[in-house]
Amino acid sequence: MARKMLNDGELSKADEGDAHYDFDLFVIGAGSGGVRASRFSANFGAKVGICELPFHPISTEVVGGVGGTCVIRGCVPKKILVYGASFGGEIEDSRNYGWEVNEKVDFNWKKLLQKKTDEIVRLNGIYKRMLSNSGVKLYEGEGKIVGPNEVEVTQLDGTKLCYTAKHILIATGSRAQRPPISGQELAITSDEALSLEELPKRAVILGGGYIAVEFASIWRGMGSTVDLLFRKELPLRGFDDEMRAVVARNLEGRGINLHPRTTIKELIKTEDGIKVITDHGEELMADVVLFATGRIPNSKRLNLKAVGVEVDETGAVKVDEYSRTNVPSIWAVGDVTNRMNLTPVALMEGTCFAKTVFGGESCKPDYTSIPCAVFSIPPLSLVGLSEEQAIEQAKGDILVFTSSFNPLRNTVSGRQEKTVMKLVVDGETDKVLGASMCGPDAAEIMQGIAVALKCGATKAQFDSTVGIHPSSAEEFVTMRSVTRRVSAGSKPKTNL
Ligand code: NDP
């Protein structure tokens, strides 16, 4: 068995000694970060155990499942529903392309739900096979840390098993949080929203983040009446303001009722559904109320206080830049550390952990130029700095290039929805600091732009790149004139 440790002298101190453990590494949580870390560690020669609760494909009572939130009740099922919902608009758009679509188009929610569940079950099987093919031993049960080198796994039948390990990795992710609103038990979270028995005819969504905006698009795309309530002027706080306005316009254009500066005061069960009373005194009736009000780290049941692992006020496990906690044998990756809560980031952190601890290479996750996407319909995707962040961080002027256009496809379909792109450039160095796009295929396009930003591309290099014609993506290399020049520290202005 390989016991290769990292080169970094300071980090390797805790690895000294000659204790005999059941495992080199025991991982708690088989989601994106945990599976990646355990497989890569095993590939480096470590003896690895991992625990995770078994899951029921429909019930949301038992939170668990190899694959984790992303595969079981997050990114993957959500994206399947986004695809499902997108066909509604596609069918409308197809009419001007010559497709004869009968007046009444039916949508069968139960069929999509079954197909989604089948796919999740298939992926869960693939993840389990990936673990066993790497030689990682899977234990189905809930993990708890009982000592710096000891994990207790409680199986569903209550049996408790104890394992020792030289290193323990916490990769337990996060879970949806519910605001303390009167009648909150009547609302659901994204866990249940992904497995509803019936498609809600009337949905009220509280929140203006990723999940709120994505579910608004999903349900509206399937024909539901959707009311989206959020506290700020625009949804998606923290994203580029101009692009937030574009998303809001598109959501409204697709028929979603937006309620800015609004929250829920009370939920009341009635014969006709759930009565939603807003803080403005407005009343809305709903079949489903979704709370999409953020997630909190899954750290409470791990016994961290007893073993001395520090957490912050949100319950996030505190780690250093190598993902190591204050207890040298215990590490943590992914949402439970609340650094940047995205699947690919958890994968990166898991990879770096394995390289550092078992691969003989000190590896710190690099959080620069991480692209992301909100899978609204159409999607928003971006990488690098927003205009507001660039203005705040820059020393000199910022050049903003924007393009707002009707994609070729819409000219025939008649859809009134502009695609908007934006580049934020450092006026002194010409370096592209940020790119964003709201329009069809934004995420697919942004992945390539992210490589350019990671390489430090300048606007001149974007300009010298030949476009692919006809495509929307080519606009990123043909934005010749500056939309505005903004001085560092000034207030951003938007033109769109
Ligand atoms: P977000 O943190 O993105 O958004 C939370 C929203 O809830 C904000 O609009 C916030 O409002 C609002 N909110 C919080 N508390 C309250 C409250 N008490 N009353 C009313 N509104 C409230 O969380 P999500 O739940 O949407 O998603 C969780 C995380 O999951 C994301 O941050 C992201 O990391 C990840 N995710 C990523 C996806 C992707 O990559 N496509 C998709 C889905 C999730 P305010 O802005 O006013 O604070």
XYZ file of C-alpha atoms and ligand atoms in Angstrom:
544
model
C 0.000 0.000 0.000
C 1.410 3.372 -0.972
C 1.754 5.907 1.780
C 3.178 8.671 -0.374
C 2.796 12.035 1.280
C 3.201 15.552 0.056
C 6.483 17.380 -0.363
C 5.438 20.326 1.736
C 7.301 19.925 5.033
C 4.791 21.807 7.154
C 1.797 19.924 5.871
C 3.368 16.518 6.252
C 4.009 16.769 9.991
C 0.742 15.083 10.923
C 1.606 12.142 8.687
C 4.558 11.117 10.798
C 4.256 8.092 13.063
C 3.702 4.461 12.426
C 0.128 3.843 13.510
C -1.841 1.063 11.843
C -5.174 2.175 10.526
C -8.004 0.376 8.735
C -7.712 2.919 5.933
C -5.347 5.582 4.649
C -8.404 7.721 3.972
C -12.006 7.570 5.112
C -14.398 9.923 3.324
C -17.759 10.976 4.748
C -20.116 11.809 1.894
C -20.087 10.385 -1.628
C -21.087 13.484 -3.582
C -19.023 15.241 -6.230
C -16.125 16.200 -3.944
C -16.075 12.972 -1.915
C -16.221 10.601 -4.882
C -13.553 12.547 -6.756
C -11.226 12.690 -3.744
C -11.649 9.009 -2.898
C -11.167 7.737 -6.457
C -8.107 9.877 -7.091
C -6.618 8.971 -3.713
C -7.181 5.263 -4.440
C -5.554 5.725 -7.853
C -2.509 7.121 -6.042
C -2.402 3.850 -4.105
C -4.251 4.765 -0.917
C -6.611 2.346 0.819
C -9.888 4.249 0.871
C -13.265 3.812 2.581
C -16.279 6.055 2.002
C -19.714 6.213 3.593
C -22.965 7.570 2.257
C -26.623 7.001 3.016
C -28.591 4.938 0.519
C -31.291 6.912 -1.282
C -34.803 6.300 -2.443
C -35.257 7.721 -5.942
C -38.592 9.434 -5.208
C -38.762 9.908 -1.428
C -36.887 12.918 -0.139
C -37.029 11.736 3.459
C -33.629 10.078 3.424
C -31.079 12.596 2.238
C -28.222 10.734 0.647
C -27.208 8.693 -2.349
C -23.885 8.042 -4.025
C -23.496 10.898 -6.508
C -24.636 13.476 -3.947
C -26.728 16.586 -4.427
C -25.538 17.248 -7.967
C -26.517 13.847 -9.310
C -29.440 12.908 -7.082
C -31.255 16.151 -6.287
C -29.417 19.019 -7.936
C -27.681 19.852 -11.203
C -28.519 16.711 -13.186
C -32.256 16.269 -12.474
C -32.669 20.064 -12.660
C -31.030 20.184 -16.103
C -33.271 17.346 -17.294
C -36.299 19.395 -16.228
C -34.833 22.481 -17.942
C -34.507 20.465 -21.163
C -38.087 19.247 -20.699
C -39.365 22.771 -20.160
C -37.403 24.184 -23.112
C -39.361 22.104 -25.605
C -42.468 24.225 -24.906
C -40.784 27.306 -26.379
C -39.142 25.237 -29.116
C -42.532 23.938 -30.249
C -43.883 27.513 -30.411
C -40.791 28.640 -32.321
C -41.036 25.761 -34.780
C -44.326 26.999 -36.310
C -42.666 29.707 -38.415
C -40.126 27.123 -39.531
C -42.902 25.203 -41.214
C -43.790 22.678 -38.540
C -47.511 22.053 -38.325
C -48.210 21.705 -34.619
C -51.778 20.928 -33.567
C -53.438 23.636 -31.513
C -53.313 21.615 -28.276
C -49.916 20.348 -27.213
C -50.010 18.103 -24.162
C -47.269 17.791 -21.628
C -47.015 14.626 -19.516
C -45.233 15.522 -16.276
C -45.333 11.984 -14.889
C -43.549 10.644 -17.956
C -40.739 13.178 -17.662
C -40.496 12.509 -13.928
C -40.110 8.776 -14.543
C -37.461 9.353 -17.233
C -35.621 11.702 -14.884
C -35.750 9.156 -12.064
C -34.517 6.369 -14.369
C -31.548 8.510 -15.324
C -30.724 9.331 -11.696
C -30.872 5.637 -10.747
C -28.582 4.849 -13.707
C -26.087 7.528 -12.689
C -26.174 6.395 -9.052
C -25.190 2.909 -10.302
C -22.385 4.361 -12.437
C -21.006 6.299 -9.480
C -21.059 3.188 -7.304
C -19.253 1.228 -10.019
C -16.670 4.005 -10.395
C -15.926 3.703 -6.683
C -15.602 -0.079 -6.703
C -13.557 -0.049 -9.937
C -11.105 2.272 -8.177
C -10.948 -0.083 -5.207
C -12.812 2.274 -2.850
C -14.860 0.440 -0.215
C -18.382 1.874 0.111
C -20.308 1.683 3.398
C -23.992 2.576 3.244
C -24.717 4.529 6.391
C -24.325 7.865 8.127
C -20.804 8.851 9.148
C -19.795 10.629 12.329
C -16.285 11.525 13.476
C -15.523 10.045 16.892
C -11.804 10.851 17.063
C -9.094 12.503 14.961
C -8.577 9.154 13.207
C -11.882 7.403 13.775
C -15.229 7.377 12.006
C -18.403 5.686 13.190
C -20.864 4.598 10.494
C -24.492 4.029 11.505
C -26.269 1.759 9.060
C -30.000 2.059 8.340
C -30.762 -0.855 10.694
C -28.995 1.034 13.501
C -25.823 -1.089 13.522
C -22.768 1.024 14.299
C -19.383 0.214 12.775
C -16.117 1.976 13.607
C -13.158 2.479 11.263
C -9.801 4.085 11.816
C -8.094 6.125 9.140
C -4.905 8.101 8.824
C -6.892 10.881 7.138
C -10.576 11.734 7.314
C -12.240 13.824 4.616
C -15.541 15.590 5.275
C -17.494 15.954 2.040
C -21.070 16.118 3.295
C -22.288 19.024 1.144
C -25.151 21.316 2.036
C -28.918 21.308 2.334
C -31.731 23.744 1.628
C -32.641 26.145 4.400
C -36.138 27.384 5.191
C -36.775 30.917 6.428
C -38.814 31.114 9.660
C -42.090 32.171 8.032
C -45.467 31.358 9.585
C -46.816 28.269 7.786
C -43.351 27.385 6.423
C -44.158 23.658 6.703
C -46.548 24.127 3.753
C -43.660 25.086 1.473
C -41.231 22.764 -0.272
C -37.544 23.076 -1.130
C -35.741 22.073 -4.320
C -35.437 18.493 -2.943
C -39.183 17.944 -3.220
C -39.569 20.192 -6.284
C -37.566 17.693 -8.314
C -39.981 14.861 -7.509
C -43.443 16.418 -7.289
C -46.229 13.982 -8.116
C -48.189 16.605 -10.028
C -47.009 19.582 -12.037
C -48.245 22.639 -10.083
C -50.712 24.755 -12.029
C -49.858 27.735 -9.816
C -46.390 28.053 -8.290
C -45.091 30.747 -5.967
C -41.323 30.877 -5.540
C -39.503 32.761 -2.794
C -35.890 33.741 -3.530
C -33.938 35.400 -6.285
C -30.915 33.088 -6.561
C -29.962 30.252 -8.899
C -32.632 27.799 -7.775
C -35.496 30.305 -7.722
C -34.778 31.561 -11.219
C -34.205 28.073 -12.621
C -37.426 26.618 -11.204
C -39.384 29.674 -12.344
C -38.206 28.904 -15.883
C -38.871 25.180 -15.542
C -42.454 25.467 -14.310
C -43.340 28.366 -16.619
C -41.895 26.453 -19.562
C -44.228 23.586 -18.689
C -47.238 25.893 -18.659
C -47.641 26.740 -14.946
C -48.490 30.190 -13.659
C -45.389 31.337 -11.782
C -44.961 34.183 -9.291
C -41.355 34.887 -8.325
C -40.854 36.885 -5.118
C -37.442 38.307 -4.220
C -36.143 40.882 -1.751
C -34.006 42.989 -4.062
C -34.822 45.166 -7.072
C -33.552 42.442 -9.400
C -32.953 38.686 -9.032
C -29.447 37.136 -8.854
C -27.729 39.416 -6.378
C -23.962 39.334 -6.840
C -24.127 38.888 -10.624
C -23.454 41.731 -13.096
C -26.302 44.244 -12.629
C -26.849 44.773 -16.326
C -27.151 41.035 -16.904
C -29.506 40.700 -13.924
C -31.793 43.197 -15.653
C -31.596 41.139 -18.854
C -32.571 37.965 -16.987
C -35.488 39.765 -15.297
C -36.689 41.073 -18.665
C -36.481 37.606 -20.212
C -38.305 35.956 -17.301
C -41.099 38.500 -17.653
C -41.081 38.086 -21.416
C -41.668 34.360 -20.925
C -44.683 35.067 -18.713
C -43.279 34.848 -15.182
C -44.801 37.335 -12.729
C -41.950 39.115 -10.962
C -42.443 40.598 -7.487
C -39.294 42.592 -6.642
C -38.733 43.892 -3.096
C -41.206 41.305 -1.839
C -41.096 38.481 0.636
C -43.640 36.153 2.231
C -45.283 37.041 5.537
C -47.479 33.988 5.965
C -48.652 30.781 4.309
C -52.161 29.496 5.040
C -53.645 26.181 3.942
C -57.068 26.581 2.274
C -59.380 24.305 0.288
C -58.211 25.962 -2.910
C -54.505 25.525 -2.191
C -51.947 27.549 -0.261
C -52.727 31.203 0.379
C -49.530 33.253 0.198
C -49.608 36.583 1.993
C -46.754 38.876 1.024
C -45.177 41.554 3.190
C -47.095 44.104 1.064
C -50.383 42.453 2.055
C -50.916 41.006 -1.414
C -52.544 37.536 -1.582
C -51.572 34.858 -4.089
C -52.991 31.334 -4.385
C -50.610 28.469 -5.080
C -50.567 24.709 -5.481
C -46.881 24.736 -4.589
C -44.749 27.246 -2.697
C -41.016 26.776 -3.222
C -38.506 28.196 -0.776
C -35.283 28.756 -2.738
C -33.607 30.796 -0.068
C -30.100 29.413 0.047
C -28.359 26.354 1.437
C -26.466 25.610 4.655
C -23.497 23.283 5.221
C -24.257 19.728 6.392
C -22.021 19.724 9.447
C -24.360 19.425 12.441
C -24.477 15.634 12.755
C -20.750 15.036 12.336
C -19.788 15.496 16.013
C -17.263 18.147 15.012
C -17.334 20.103 18.268
C -16.406 17.017 20.286
C -13.354 16.325 18.134
C -12.384 19.996 18.036
C -12.931 20.765 14.334
C -13.726 24.458 13.952
C -16.776 25.654 12.040
C -17.882 29.223 11.272
C -21.190 30.829 12.294
C -22.997 29.227 9.315
C -21.719 25.759 10.246
C -19.172 25.718 7.412
C -16.065 23.681 8.226
C -13.073 26.027 8.401
C -10.170 24.897 6.221
C -6.838 26.255 5.035
C -5.934 26.704 1.375
C -5.178 22.969 1.089
C -8.634 22.060 2.513
C -7.180 20.988 5.848
C -9.082 21.732 9.083
C -7.465 22.789 12.350
C -7.251 19.062 13.268
C -4.340 17.913 11.058
C -5.773 14.485 10.152
C -9.180 15.915 9.157
C -9.846 17.642 5.850
C -12.969 19.019 4.134
C -14.008 19.803 0.554
C -17.114 21.023 -1.268
C -20.224 22.851 -0.043
C -19.620 21.869 3.592
C -16.754 24.383 3.537
C -18.936 27.072 1.895
C -16.151 28.424 -0.310
C -17.629 28.479 -3.818
C -20.600 26.130 -3.860
C -20.458 24.669 -7.337
C -19.961 21.035 -8.389
C -16.864 21.662 -10.542
C -15.300 23.534 -7.623
C -15.906 20.571 -5.292
C -14.288 18.369 -7.965
C -11.281 20.674 -8.092
C -10.980 20.700 -4.301
C -11.267 16.881 -4.198
C -8.587 16.527 -6.871
C -6.228 18.914 -5.082
C -6.790 17.090 -1.795
C -5.843 13.728 -3.360
C -2.765 15.174 -5.074
C -1.624 16.907 -1.902
C -2.135 14.043 0.516
C -1.420 10.987 -1.641
C 0.011 12.244 -4.937
C 3.207 13.790 -3.640
C 2.316 17.212 -5.065
C 1.263 20.280 -3.063
C -1.875 21.469 -4.798
C -4.037 24.453 -3.856
C -7.402 24.920 -5.557
C -7.342 27.967 -7.859
C -10.503 30.017 -7.559
C -9.705 32.511 -10.328
C -11.788 32.712 -13.515
C -14.314 30.074 -12.511
C -17.190 30.178 -14.989
C -20.759 29.513 -13.917
C -24.242 29.405 -15.382
C -27.769 29.950 -14.212
C -29.961 27.590 -16.213
C -32.870 29.929 -16.606
C -34.548 29.830 -20.011
C -32.608 31.307 -21.758
C -29.530 30.780 -19.577
C -27.105 33.301 -18.113
C -23.438 32.410 -18.025
C -20.363 34.321 -17.026
C -16.722 34.184 -16.093
C -14.458 36.643 -14.315
C -15.505 40.017 -12.951
C -18.824 41.758 -13.245
C -18.734 45.423 -14.275
C -19.329 46.412 -10.649
C -16.497 44.196 -9.360
C -14.123 45.443 -12.076
C -14.827 49.070 -11.179
C -14.265 48.323 -7.524
C -11.011 46.427 -8.066
C -9.449 48.313 -10.977
C -6.832 51.022 -10.613
C -7.569 52.741 -13.923
C -10.429 52.936 -16.435
C -12.638 50.024 -17.357
C -13.876 49.592 -20.909
C -17.262 47.936 -21.286
C -18.285 46.327 -24.575
C -21.866 45.149 -24.985
C -23.836 43.576 -27.763
C -27.588 43.147 -27.729
C -29.016 41.471 -30.799
C -31.825 39.390 -32.141
C -30.358 35.941 -32.869
C -30.862 34.760 -36.455
C -33.114 31.980 -35.231
C -35.553 34.492 -33.721
C -35.845 36.503 -36.912
C -37.794 33.609 -38.448
C -39.469 32.234 -35.335
C -40.646 35.707 -34.353
C -39.568 35.313 -30.726
C -38.969 38.724 -29.171
C -35.979 37.979 -26.986
C -32.579 39.553 -27.383
C -29.308 37.808 -26.671
C -27.001 40.043 -24.660
C -23.219 39.727 -24.347
C -20.748 41.762 -22.416
C -16.986 42.083 -22.050
C -15.350 44.055 -19.255
C -11.800 45.109 -20.148
C -8.968 46.740 -18.216
C -8.374 50.075 -20.006
C -4.657 50.068 -19.228
C -3.608 46.462 -19.864
C -6.338 45.564 -22.401
C -6.873 42.364 -20.429
C -10.404 40.936 -20.523
C -11.507 40.865 -16.891
C -14.997 39.478 -17.303
C -17.379 38.063 -19.874
C -21.073 37.358 -19.626
C -23.887 36.267 -21.864
C -27.607 35.752 -21.536
C -29.072 33.846 -24.438
C -29.391 30.329 -25.884
C -26.312 28.140 -25.348
C -24.646 30.713 -23.079
C -23.086 28.024 -20.856
C -21.734 26.085 -23.841
C -20.134 29.243 -25.246
C -18.787 30.535 -21.927
C -16.719 27.412 -21.242
C -14.418 28.339 -24.163
C -14.293 32.006 -23.145
C -13.244 30.848 -19.657
C -10.149 29.183 -21.135
C -9.253 32.494 -22.806
C -9.645 34.407 -19.539
C -7.638 31.799 -17.643
C -4.848 32.370 -20.187
C -5.039 36.131 -19.563
C -6.405 37.015 -23.014
C -6.530 40.659 -24.080
C -9.328 42.348 -25.979
C -6.943 42.660 -28.956
C -6.596 38.859 -28.929
C -10.369 38.444 -28.854
C -10.559 40.878 -31.812
C -7.912 38.994 -33.789
C -9.791 35.701 -33.387
C -11.859 34.766 -36.421
C -15.538 34.211 -35.699
C -17.661 31.187 -36.549
C -20.360 32.370 -38.907
C -23.287 32.421 -38.568
C -23.361 31.942 -34.804
C -24.189 34.004 -31.743
C -20.792 33.167 -30.260
C -18.979 35.160 -32.956
C -20.266 38.363 -31.335
C -17.660 37.828 -28.626
C -14.909 38.469 -31.200
C -16.634 41.247 -33.126
C -17.471 43.796 -30.420
C -15.416 46.657 -31.886
C -16.763 49.836 -30.278
C -16.647 50.653 -26.605
C -20.124 50.964 -25.111
C -18.788 52.977 -22.183
C -15.596 53.845 -20.373
C -15.889 53.872 -16.614
C -13.387 55.254 -14.137
C -12.304 53.152 -11.186
C -14.490 53.782 -8.173
C -17.317 55.422 -10.185
C -20.926 54.270 -10.290
C -21.670 51.906 -13.206
C -24.158 53.057 -15.857
C -26.148 50.704 -18.042
C -27.409 51.444 -21.532
C -29.531 48.429 -22.343
P -28.666 31.531 -3.535
O -27.719 31.801 -2.462
O -28.217 31.553 -4.943
O -29.894 32.532 -3.409
C -30.645 32.620 -2.249
C -31.784 33.582 -2.478
O -32.668 33.495 -1.377
C -31.342 35.020 -2.596
O -32.084 35.630 -3.611
C -31.690 35.603 -1.228
O -32.073 36.926 -1.286
C -32.928 34.797 -0.884
N -33.184 34.688 0.544
C -32.361 34.207 1.507
N -32.970 34.230 2.702
C -34.202 34.749 2.496
C -35.292 35.040 3.333
N -35.248 34.806 4.647
N -36.404 35.574 2.789
C -36.461 35.841 1.472
N -35.461 35.580 0.612
C -34.337 35.041 1.119
O -29.331 30.149 -3.127
P -30.102 29.026 -3.927
O -30.940 28.372 -2.891
O -30.754 29.550 -5.153
O -28.938 28.060 -4.374
C -28.011 27.578 -3.415
C -26.648 27.427 -4.021
O -26.627 26.258 -4.825
C -26.220 28.539 -4.962
O -25.662 29.628 -4.283
C -25.223 27.841 -5.826
O -24.005 27.840 -5.133
C -25.765 26.438 -5.923
N -26.510 26.226 -7.180
C -25.860 26.326 -8.367
C -26.538 26.124 -9.546
C -25.828 26.253 -10.841
O -24.597 26.218 -10.854
N -26.536 26.428 -11.955
C -27.961 25.795 -9.569
C -28.544 25.740 -8.264
C -27.841 25.945 -7.121
P -31.044 38.159 -1.158
O -30.326 38.220 -2.459
O -31.936 39.309 -0.910
O -30.157 37.827 -0.004
